[in-house]
Coordinates of C-alpha atoms and ligand atoms in Angstrom, one line a residue:
X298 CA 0.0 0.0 0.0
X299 CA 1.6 3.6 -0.9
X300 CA 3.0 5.5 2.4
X301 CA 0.2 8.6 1.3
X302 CA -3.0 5.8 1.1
X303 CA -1.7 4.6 4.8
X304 CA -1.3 7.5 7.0
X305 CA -5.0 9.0 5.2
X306 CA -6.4 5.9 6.6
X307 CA -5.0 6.2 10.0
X308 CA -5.9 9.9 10.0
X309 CA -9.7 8.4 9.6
X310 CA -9.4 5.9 11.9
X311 CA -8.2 8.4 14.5
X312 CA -11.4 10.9 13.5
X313 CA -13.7 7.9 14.0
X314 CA -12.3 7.0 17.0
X315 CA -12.2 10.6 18.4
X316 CA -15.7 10.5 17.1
X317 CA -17.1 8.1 19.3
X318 CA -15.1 9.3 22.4
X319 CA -17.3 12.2 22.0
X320 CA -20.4 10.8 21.7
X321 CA -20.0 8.8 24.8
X322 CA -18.6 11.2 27.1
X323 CA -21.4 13.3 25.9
X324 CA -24.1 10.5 26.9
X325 CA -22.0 9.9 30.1
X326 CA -22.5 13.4 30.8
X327 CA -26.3 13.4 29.9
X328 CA -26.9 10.7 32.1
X329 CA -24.7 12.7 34.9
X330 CA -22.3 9.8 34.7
X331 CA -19.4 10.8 34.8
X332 CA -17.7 10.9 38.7
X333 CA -17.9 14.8 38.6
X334 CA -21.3 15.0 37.9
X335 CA -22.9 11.9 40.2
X336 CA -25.0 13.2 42.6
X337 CA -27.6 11.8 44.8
X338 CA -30.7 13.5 44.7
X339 CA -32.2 13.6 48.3
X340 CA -36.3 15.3 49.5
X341 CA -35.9 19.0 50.1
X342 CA -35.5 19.0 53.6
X343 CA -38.6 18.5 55.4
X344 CA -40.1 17.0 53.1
X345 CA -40.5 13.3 53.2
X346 CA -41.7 10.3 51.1
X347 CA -44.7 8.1 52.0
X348 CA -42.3 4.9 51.2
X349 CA -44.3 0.8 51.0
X350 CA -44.0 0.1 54.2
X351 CA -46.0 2.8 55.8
X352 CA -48.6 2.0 53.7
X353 CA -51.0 0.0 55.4
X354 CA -51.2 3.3 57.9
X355 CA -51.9 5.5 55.1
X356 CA -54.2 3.2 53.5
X357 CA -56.4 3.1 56.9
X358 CA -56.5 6.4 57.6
X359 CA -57.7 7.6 54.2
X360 CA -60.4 5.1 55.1
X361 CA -61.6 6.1 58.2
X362 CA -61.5 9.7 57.0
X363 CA -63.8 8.7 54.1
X364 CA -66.0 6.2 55.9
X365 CA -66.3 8.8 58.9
X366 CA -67.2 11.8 56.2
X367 CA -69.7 9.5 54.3
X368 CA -71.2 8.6 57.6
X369 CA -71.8 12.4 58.9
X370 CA -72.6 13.3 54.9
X371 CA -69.8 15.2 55.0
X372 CA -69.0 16.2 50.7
X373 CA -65.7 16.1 49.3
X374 CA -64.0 19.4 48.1
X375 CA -60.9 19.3 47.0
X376 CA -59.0 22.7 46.4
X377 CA -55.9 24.1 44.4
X378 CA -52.4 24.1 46.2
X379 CA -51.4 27.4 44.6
X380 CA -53.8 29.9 45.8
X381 CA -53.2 34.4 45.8
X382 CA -51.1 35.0 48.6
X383 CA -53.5 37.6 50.0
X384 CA -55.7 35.2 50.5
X385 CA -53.7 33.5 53.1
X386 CA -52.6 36.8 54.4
X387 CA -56.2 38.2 55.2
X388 CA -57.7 34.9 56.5
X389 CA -54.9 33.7 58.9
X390 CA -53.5 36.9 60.0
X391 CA -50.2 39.1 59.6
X392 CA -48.3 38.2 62.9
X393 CA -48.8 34.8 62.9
X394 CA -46.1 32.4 62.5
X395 CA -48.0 30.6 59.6
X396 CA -48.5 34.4 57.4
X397 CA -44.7 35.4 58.8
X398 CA -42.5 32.9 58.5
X399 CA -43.9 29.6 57.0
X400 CA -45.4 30.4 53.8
X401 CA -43.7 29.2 50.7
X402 CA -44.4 32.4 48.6
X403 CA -43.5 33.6 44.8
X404 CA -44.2 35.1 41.8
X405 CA -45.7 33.4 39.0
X406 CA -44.5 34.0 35.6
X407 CA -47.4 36.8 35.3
X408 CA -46.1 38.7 38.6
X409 CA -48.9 37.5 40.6
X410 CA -48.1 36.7 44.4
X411 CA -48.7 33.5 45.3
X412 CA -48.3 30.7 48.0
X413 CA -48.7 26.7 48.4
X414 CA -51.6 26.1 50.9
X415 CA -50.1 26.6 54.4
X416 CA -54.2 24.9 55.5
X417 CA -57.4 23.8 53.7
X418 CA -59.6 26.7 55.6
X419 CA -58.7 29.5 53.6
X420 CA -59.1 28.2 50.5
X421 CA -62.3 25.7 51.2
X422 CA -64.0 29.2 52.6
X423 CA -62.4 30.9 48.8
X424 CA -64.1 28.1 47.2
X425 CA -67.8 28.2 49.2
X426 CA -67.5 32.3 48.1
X427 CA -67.0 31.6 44.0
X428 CA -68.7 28.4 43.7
X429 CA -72.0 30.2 45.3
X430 CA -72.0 27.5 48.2
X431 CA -74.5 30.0 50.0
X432 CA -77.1 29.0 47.4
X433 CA -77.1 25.4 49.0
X434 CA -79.3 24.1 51.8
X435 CA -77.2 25.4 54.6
X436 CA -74.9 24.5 56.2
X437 CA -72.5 23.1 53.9
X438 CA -70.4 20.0 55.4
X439 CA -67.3 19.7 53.7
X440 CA -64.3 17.8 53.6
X441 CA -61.0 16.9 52.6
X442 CA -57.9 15.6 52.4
X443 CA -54.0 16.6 50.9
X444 CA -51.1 18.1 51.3
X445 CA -50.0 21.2 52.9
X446 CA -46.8 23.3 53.0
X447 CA -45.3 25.2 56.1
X448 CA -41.6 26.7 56.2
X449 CA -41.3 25.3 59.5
X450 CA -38.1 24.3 61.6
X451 CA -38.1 20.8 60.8
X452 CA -38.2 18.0 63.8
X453 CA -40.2 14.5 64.5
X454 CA -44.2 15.4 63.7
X455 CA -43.4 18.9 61.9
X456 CA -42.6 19.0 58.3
X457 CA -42.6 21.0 55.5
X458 CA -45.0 19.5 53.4
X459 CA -47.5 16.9 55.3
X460 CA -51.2 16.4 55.2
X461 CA -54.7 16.9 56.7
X462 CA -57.9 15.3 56.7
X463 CA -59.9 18.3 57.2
X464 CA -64.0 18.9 57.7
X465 CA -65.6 22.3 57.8
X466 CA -69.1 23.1 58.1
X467 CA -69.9 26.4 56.6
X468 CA -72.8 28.6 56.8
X469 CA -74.7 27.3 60.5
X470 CA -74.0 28.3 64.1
X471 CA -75.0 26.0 66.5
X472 CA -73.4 24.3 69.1
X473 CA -74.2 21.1 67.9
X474 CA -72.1 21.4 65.0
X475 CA -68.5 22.1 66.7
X476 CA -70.0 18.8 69.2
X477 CA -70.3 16.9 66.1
X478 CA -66.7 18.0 64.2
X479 CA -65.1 17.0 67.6
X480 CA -66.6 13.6 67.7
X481 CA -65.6 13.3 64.0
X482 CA -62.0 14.1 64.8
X483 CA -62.6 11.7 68.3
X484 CA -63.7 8.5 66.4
X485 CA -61.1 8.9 63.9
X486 CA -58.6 8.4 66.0
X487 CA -60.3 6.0 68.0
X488 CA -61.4 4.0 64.6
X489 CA -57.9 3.6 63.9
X490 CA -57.4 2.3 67.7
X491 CA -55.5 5.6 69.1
X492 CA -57.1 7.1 72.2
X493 CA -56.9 10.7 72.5
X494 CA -58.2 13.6 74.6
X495 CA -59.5 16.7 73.5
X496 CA -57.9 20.7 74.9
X497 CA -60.9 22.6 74.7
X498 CA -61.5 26.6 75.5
X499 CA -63.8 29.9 74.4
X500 CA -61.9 32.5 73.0
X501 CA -65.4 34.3 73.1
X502 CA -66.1 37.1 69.9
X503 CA -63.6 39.2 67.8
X504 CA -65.0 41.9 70.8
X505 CA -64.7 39.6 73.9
X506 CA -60.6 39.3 72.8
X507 CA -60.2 43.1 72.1
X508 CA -61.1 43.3 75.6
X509 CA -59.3 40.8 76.6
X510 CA -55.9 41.0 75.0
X511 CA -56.4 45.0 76.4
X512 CA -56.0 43.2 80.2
X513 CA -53.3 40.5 79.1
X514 CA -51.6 43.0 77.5
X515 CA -51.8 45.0 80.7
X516 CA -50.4 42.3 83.0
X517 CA -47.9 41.0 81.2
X518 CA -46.4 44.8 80.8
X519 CA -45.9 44.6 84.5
X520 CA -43.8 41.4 84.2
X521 CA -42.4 42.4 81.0
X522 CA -38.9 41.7 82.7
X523 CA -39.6 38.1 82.8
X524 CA -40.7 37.3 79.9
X525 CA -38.4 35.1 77.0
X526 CA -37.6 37.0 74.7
X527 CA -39.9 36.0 72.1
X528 CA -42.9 36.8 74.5
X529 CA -41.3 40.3 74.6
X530 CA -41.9 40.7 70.6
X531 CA -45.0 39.0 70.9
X532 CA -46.3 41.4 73.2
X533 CA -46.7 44.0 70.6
X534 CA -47.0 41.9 67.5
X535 CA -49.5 38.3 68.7
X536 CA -49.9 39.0 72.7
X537 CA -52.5 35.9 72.1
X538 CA -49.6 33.4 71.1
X539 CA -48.2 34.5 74.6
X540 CA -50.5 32.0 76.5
X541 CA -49.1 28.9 74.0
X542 CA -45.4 29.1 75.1
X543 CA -43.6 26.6 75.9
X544 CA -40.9 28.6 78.0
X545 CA -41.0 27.6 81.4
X546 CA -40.1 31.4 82.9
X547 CA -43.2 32.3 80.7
X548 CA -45.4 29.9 81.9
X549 CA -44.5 31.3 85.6
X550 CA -46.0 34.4 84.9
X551 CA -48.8 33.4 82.6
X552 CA -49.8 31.4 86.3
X553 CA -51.5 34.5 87.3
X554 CA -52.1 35.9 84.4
X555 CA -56.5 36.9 83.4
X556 CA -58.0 33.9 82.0
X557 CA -59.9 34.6 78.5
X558 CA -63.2 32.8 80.1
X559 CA -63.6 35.4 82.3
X560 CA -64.2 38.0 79.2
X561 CA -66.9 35.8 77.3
X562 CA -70.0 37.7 76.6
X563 CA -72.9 35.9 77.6
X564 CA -73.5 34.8 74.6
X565 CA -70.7 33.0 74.2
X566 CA -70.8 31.6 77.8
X567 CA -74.2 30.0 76.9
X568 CA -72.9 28.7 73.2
X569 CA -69.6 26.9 75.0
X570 CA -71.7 25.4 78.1
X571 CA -74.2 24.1 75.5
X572 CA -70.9 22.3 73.4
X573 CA -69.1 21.1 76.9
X574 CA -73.1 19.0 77.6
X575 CA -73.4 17.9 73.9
X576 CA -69.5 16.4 74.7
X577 CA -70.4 15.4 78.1
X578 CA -73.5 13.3 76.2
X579 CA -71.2 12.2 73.4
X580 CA -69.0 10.6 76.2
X581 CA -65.6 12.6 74.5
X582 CA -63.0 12.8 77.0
X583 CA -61.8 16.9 77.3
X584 CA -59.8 18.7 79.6
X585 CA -60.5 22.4 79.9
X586 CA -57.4 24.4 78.8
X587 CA -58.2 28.3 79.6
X588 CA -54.3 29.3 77.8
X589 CA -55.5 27.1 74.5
X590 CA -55.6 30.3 71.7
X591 CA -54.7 28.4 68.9
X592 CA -52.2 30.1 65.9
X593 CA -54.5 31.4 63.2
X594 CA -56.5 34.8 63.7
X595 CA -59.7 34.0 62.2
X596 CA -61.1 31.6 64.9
X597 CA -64.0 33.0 68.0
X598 CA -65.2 30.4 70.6
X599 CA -64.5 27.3 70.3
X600 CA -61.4 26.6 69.7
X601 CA -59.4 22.8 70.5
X602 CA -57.1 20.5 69.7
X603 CA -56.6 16.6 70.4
X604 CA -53.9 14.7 72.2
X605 CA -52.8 11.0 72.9
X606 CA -54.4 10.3 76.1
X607 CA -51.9 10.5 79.1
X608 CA -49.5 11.2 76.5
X609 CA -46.8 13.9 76.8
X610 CA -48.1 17.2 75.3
X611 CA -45.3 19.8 76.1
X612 CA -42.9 18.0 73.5
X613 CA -45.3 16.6 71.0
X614 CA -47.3 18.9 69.0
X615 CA -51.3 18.6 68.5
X616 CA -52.5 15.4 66.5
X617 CA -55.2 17.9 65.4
X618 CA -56.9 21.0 65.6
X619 CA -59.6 22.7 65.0
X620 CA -62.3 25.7 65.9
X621 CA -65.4 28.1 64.8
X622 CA -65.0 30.9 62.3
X623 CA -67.7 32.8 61.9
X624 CA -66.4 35.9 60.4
X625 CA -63.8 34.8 57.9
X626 CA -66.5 34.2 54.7
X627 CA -67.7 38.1 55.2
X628 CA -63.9 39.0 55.7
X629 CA -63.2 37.4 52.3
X630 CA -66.6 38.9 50.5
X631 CA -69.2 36.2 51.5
X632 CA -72.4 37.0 52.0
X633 CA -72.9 39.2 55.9
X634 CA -73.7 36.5 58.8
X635 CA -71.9 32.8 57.4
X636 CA -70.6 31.7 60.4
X637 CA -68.2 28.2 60.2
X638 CA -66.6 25.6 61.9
X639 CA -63.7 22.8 61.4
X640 CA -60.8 21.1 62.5
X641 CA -57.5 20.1 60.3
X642 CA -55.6 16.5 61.5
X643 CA -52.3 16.2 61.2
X644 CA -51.7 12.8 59.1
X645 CA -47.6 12.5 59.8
X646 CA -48.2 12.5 63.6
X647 CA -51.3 10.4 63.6
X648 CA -49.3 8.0 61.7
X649 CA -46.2 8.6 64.5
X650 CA -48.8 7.9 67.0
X651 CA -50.1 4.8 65.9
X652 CA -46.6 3.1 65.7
X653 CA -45.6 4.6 69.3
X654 CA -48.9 2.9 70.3
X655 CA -47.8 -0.5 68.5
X656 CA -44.3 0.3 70.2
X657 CA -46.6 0.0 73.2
X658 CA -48.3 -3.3 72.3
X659 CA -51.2 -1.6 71.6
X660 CA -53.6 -3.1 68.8
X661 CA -54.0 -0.2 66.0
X662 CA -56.0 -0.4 62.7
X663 CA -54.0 -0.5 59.4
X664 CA -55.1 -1.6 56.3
X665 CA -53.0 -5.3 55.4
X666 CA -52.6 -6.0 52.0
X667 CA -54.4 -8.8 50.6
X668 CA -53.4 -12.0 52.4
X669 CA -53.2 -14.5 48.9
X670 CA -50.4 -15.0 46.8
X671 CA -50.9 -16.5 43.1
X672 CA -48.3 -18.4 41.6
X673 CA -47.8 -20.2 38.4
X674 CA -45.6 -22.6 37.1
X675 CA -44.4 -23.0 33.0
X676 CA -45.5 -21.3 30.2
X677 CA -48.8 -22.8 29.5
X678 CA -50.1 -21.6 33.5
X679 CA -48.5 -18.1 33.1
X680 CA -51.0 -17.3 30.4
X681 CA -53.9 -18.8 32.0
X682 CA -52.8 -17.1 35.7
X683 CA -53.2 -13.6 33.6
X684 CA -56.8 -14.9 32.6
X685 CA -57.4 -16.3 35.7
X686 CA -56.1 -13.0 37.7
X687 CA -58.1 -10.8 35.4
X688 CA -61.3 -12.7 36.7
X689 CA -60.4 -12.8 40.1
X690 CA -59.9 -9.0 40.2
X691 CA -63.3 -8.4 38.6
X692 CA -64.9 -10.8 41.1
X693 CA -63.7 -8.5 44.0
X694 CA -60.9 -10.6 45.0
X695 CA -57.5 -9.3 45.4
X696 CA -54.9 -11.2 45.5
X697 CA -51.0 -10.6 44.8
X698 CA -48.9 -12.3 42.2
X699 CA -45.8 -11.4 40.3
X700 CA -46.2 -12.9 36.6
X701 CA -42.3 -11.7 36.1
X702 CA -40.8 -14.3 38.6
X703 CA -40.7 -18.4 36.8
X704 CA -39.3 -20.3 39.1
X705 CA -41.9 -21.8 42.3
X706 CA -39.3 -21.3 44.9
X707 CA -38.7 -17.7 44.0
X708 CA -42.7 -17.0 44.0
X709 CA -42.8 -18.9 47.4
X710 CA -39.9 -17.2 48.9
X711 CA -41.5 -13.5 47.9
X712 CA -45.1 -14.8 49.0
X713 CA -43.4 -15.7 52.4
X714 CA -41.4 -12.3 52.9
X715 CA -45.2 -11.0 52.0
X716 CA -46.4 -12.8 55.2
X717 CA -49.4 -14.5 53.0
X718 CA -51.5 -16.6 54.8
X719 CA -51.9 -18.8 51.7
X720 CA -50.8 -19.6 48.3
X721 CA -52.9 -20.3 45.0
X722 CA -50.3 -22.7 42.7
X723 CA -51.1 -23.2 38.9
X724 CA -49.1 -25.1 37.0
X725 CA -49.3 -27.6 34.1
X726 CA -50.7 -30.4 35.1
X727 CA -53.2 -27.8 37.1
X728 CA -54.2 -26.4 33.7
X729 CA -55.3 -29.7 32.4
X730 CA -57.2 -30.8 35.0
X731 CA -58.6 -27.3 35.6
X732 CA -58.2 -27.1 39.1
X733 CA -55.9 -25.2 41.6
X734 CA -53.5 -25.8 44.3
X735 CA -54.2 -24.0 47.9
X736 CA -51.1 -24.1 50.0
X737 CA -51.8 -22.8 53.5
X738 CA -48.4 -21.2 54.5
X739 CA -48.5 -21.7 57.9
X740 CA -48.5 -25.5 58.0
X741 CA -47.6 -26.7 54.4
X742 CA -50.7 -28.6 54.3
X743 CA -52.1 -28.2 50.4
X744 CA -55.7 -28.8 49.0
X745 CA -56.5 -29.4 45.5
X746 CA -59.9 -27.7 44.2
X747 CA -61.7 -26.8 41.3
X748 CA -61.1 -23.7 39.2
X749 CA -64.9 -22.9 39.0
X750 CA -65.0 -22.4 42.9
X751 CA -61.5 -20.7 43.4
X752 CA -63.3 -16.8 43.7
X753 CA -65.8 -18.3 46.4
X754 CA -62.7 -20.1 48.0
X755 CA -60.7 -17.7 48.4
X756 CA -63.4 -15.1 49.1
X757 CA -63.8 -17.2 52.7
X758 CA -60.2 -17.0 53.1
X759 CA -60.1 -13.2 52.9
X760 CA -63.1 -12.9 55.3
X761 CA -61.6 -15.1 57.5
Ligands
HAM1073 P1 -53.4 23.8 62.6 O1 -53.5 23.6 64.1 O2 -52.5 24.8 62.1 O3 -54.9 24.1 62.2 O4 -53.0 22.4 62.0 C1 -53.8 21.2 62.3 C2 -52.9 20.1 62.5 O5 -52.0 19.9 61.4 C3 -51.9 20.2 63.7 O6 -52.5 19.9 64.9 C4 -50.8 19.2 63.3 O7 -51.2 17.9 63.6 C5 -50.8 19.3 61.8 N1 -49.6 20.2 61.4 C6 -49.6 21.5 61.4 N2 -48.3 21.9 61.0 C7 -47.6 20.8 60.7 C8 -46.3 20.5 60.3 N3 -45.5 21.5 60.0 N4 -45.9 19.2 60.1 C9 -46.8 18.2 60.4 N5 -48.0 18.4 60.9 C10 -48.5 19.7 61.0 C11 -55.3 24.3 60.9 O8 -54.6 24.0 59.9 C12 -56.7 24.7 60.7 N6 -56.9 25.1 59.3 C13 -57.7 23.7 61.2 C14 -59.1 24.2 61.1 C15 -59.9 23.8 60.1 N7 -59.7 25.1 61.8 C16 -60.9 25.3 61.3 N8 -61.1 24.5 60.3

């Protein structure tokens, strides 16, 4: 070959070559592969993922919270996450930790302000307002369910996005109703086998706390000295928030401090005594809690909150919460006179309390997968296991399987790690004879039966 042919054809090879270097660092890099570029994605901090096996918690409590809803014909509403900003602001108050510090607040591409739902109230008492809710029999009962977003300091129970189940009743004042939305929020917890106790107090009208807060601010002037230093700003800013601190020097002086119940109107006297009998008739274990204010502005009278029963409620934070609104739909342009009522749960720490009460030896309610496995053997019972499945699934009955896995022992092994109390085996010789193997995993022990009666079989197993 002449010298000139030769070194043109290594100068290709080397262009080729250099070529394909190229094109695979350049994928390496789009896949952020090469060791520069790996990096581990983790949640934004306090923010967390509801991960497999916490789902049979999840899984009961969004059935208790739809079963209890259903049973007090409760509707479902279901409202945007983004919502304006302002409406946040002018329903739970400038100087509140939620308004100050916890939104998550922007601009959208337009310029508007707005924030990710800090709480369903605001935005379920928008929604009554532009869907012309005060054109329904009245009141409305409404609830709901999602997730929620604070900028909070995150710890065990408080995160920066977690989730509700909330119920408001909108347009009715009546004691009856808050006596109702706190047995709601008591059998829910109870349904799913945590016993709780409800901190209950009047904070009386908009005009009972003016006068009020005038006195509280009063005395707490004179022991301004030892007050934390957050009380200090709060005395000009929230001097509500005062009466929930958790400083021990504070709670000192708050020991004498005027007690809210001693400024209710009569009215509001009357409408409390009348919700403490309907709880007293309902059998709901409260405890009267004159410092209870609670954090958002728009609530009057009854405002509480539920705990684990004899549990510790400096440290741990509320399982729930709720209270009356009447102004807040005239504040936001409702129609004069709407007054409201509801309570938000906290889903994390209802969660946190039903493992602390399994921790305990407790029995709790969670929602257990489906206790049958399905497994196939060869070719011939794969396809008919996907018939078969199909059926099954149509006929009510849910069972597992994983079609991807051939081999017996593997499907056994993963029905076993499954804690199944029995397995359904098809294979070959199964297919012929159209019948099915039952293998109760406990004691090994297998029955043969029909493939006619295997939804009814394994219906009774389910039940069982
Ligand atoms: P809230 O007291 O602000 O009330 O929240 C209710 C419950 O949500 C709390 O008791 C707690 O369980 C849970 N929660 C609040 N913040 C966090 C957080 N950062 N991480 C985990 N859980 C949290 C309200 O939201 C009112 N909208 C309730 C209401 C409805 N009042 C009348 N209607």
């Amino acid at each position: 070959m002449p010298p000139a042919k030769k070194t043109a054809k290594k100068t290709t090879k080397k262009v080729i070559a250099k070529k394909k270097s190229l094109v695979k660092k350049s994928v390496a890099e789009k896949k952020g592969d090469t060791k520069k570029n790996k990096k581990i994605f983790e949640p934004i901090r306090g923010m967390k993922d509801i991960v497999p096996r916490d789902e049979k918690y999840w899984l009961a409590i969004w059935k208790s919270a739809r079963e209890l809803a259903r049973a007090y014909s409760y509707n479902y509403i279901e409202t945007p996450i983004i919502e304006p900003t302002q409406l946040f602001v002018r329903s739970i108050g400038k100087g509140t930790d939620v308004v100050d510090k916890e939104m998550y607040t922007f601009d959208d591409r337009d310029g508007n302000k707005v924030s990710m739902r800090p709480e369903f109230t605001a935005g379920i008492a928008r929604s009554f307002i532009s869907n012309g809710m005060m054109n329904m029999p009245q009141p409305v009962k409404l609830w709901t369910r999602g997730p929620l977003f604070r900028y909070d300091r995150p710890q065990a129970g408080r995160y920066r996005q977690f989730h509700q189940f909330g119920c408001e009743v909108i347009g009715g004042r009546d004691p009856v109703i808050d006596a109702e939305l706190i047995n709601i929020g008591y059998n829910f917890y109870r349904d799913l086998g945590i016993n709780t106790e409800v901190y209950i107090n009047s904070i009386g009208s908009l005009e009972d706390r003016q006068n009020y807060i005038i006195e509280l601010v009063g005395y707490l002037r004179s022991k301004r000295s030892y007050l934390s230093d957050l009380s200090k700003k709060r005395l000009t800013k929230n001097p509500l928030r005062i009466l929930d601190s958790k400083d021990e020097q504070d709670k000192e002086v708050l020991q004498d401090a005027p007690q809210i119940i001693e400024w209710l109107s009569q009215d509001s006297k009357d409408f409390f005594m009348k919700v403490l009998e309907y709880l007293d008739e309902l059998h709901i274990p409260y405890v009267l809690q004159p410092t209870l204010v609670r954090g958002l502005d728009y609530y009057c009278d009854t405002v509480y909150e539920y705990y684990v029963e004899g549990g510790d409620h400096t440290s741990q934070g509320a399982l729930g919460g709720g209270g009356r609104y009447d102004a807040l739909i005239e504040q936001l342009g409702g129609r004069e006179s709407t007054p409201a009522s509801g309570f938000g749960l906290g889903l994390e720490r209802c969660v946190l309390a039903m493992k602390a009460a399994q921790k305990e030896g407790k029995k709790v309610v969670t929602q257990e997968k489906p206790t049958i496995f399905f497994a196939q053997l060869g070719e011939m019972a794969r396809r008919k296991a996907l018939r078969i499945f199909e059926e099954l699934r149509r006929d009510g009955v849910y069972v597992m399987s994983t079609l991807s896995k051939g081999s017996l022992r593997a499907q056994l092994e993963l029905a076993d790690s499954m804690k199944v109390t029995h397995t359904a085996i098809l294979g070959q010789k199964e297919v012929q004879d159209k019948t099915i193997i039952i293998r109760d995993m406990a004691t090994g022990m297998q029955e043969i039966i029909d493939q006619k009666t295997l939804a009814k079989h394994l219906q009774n197993i389910l039940k069982k």
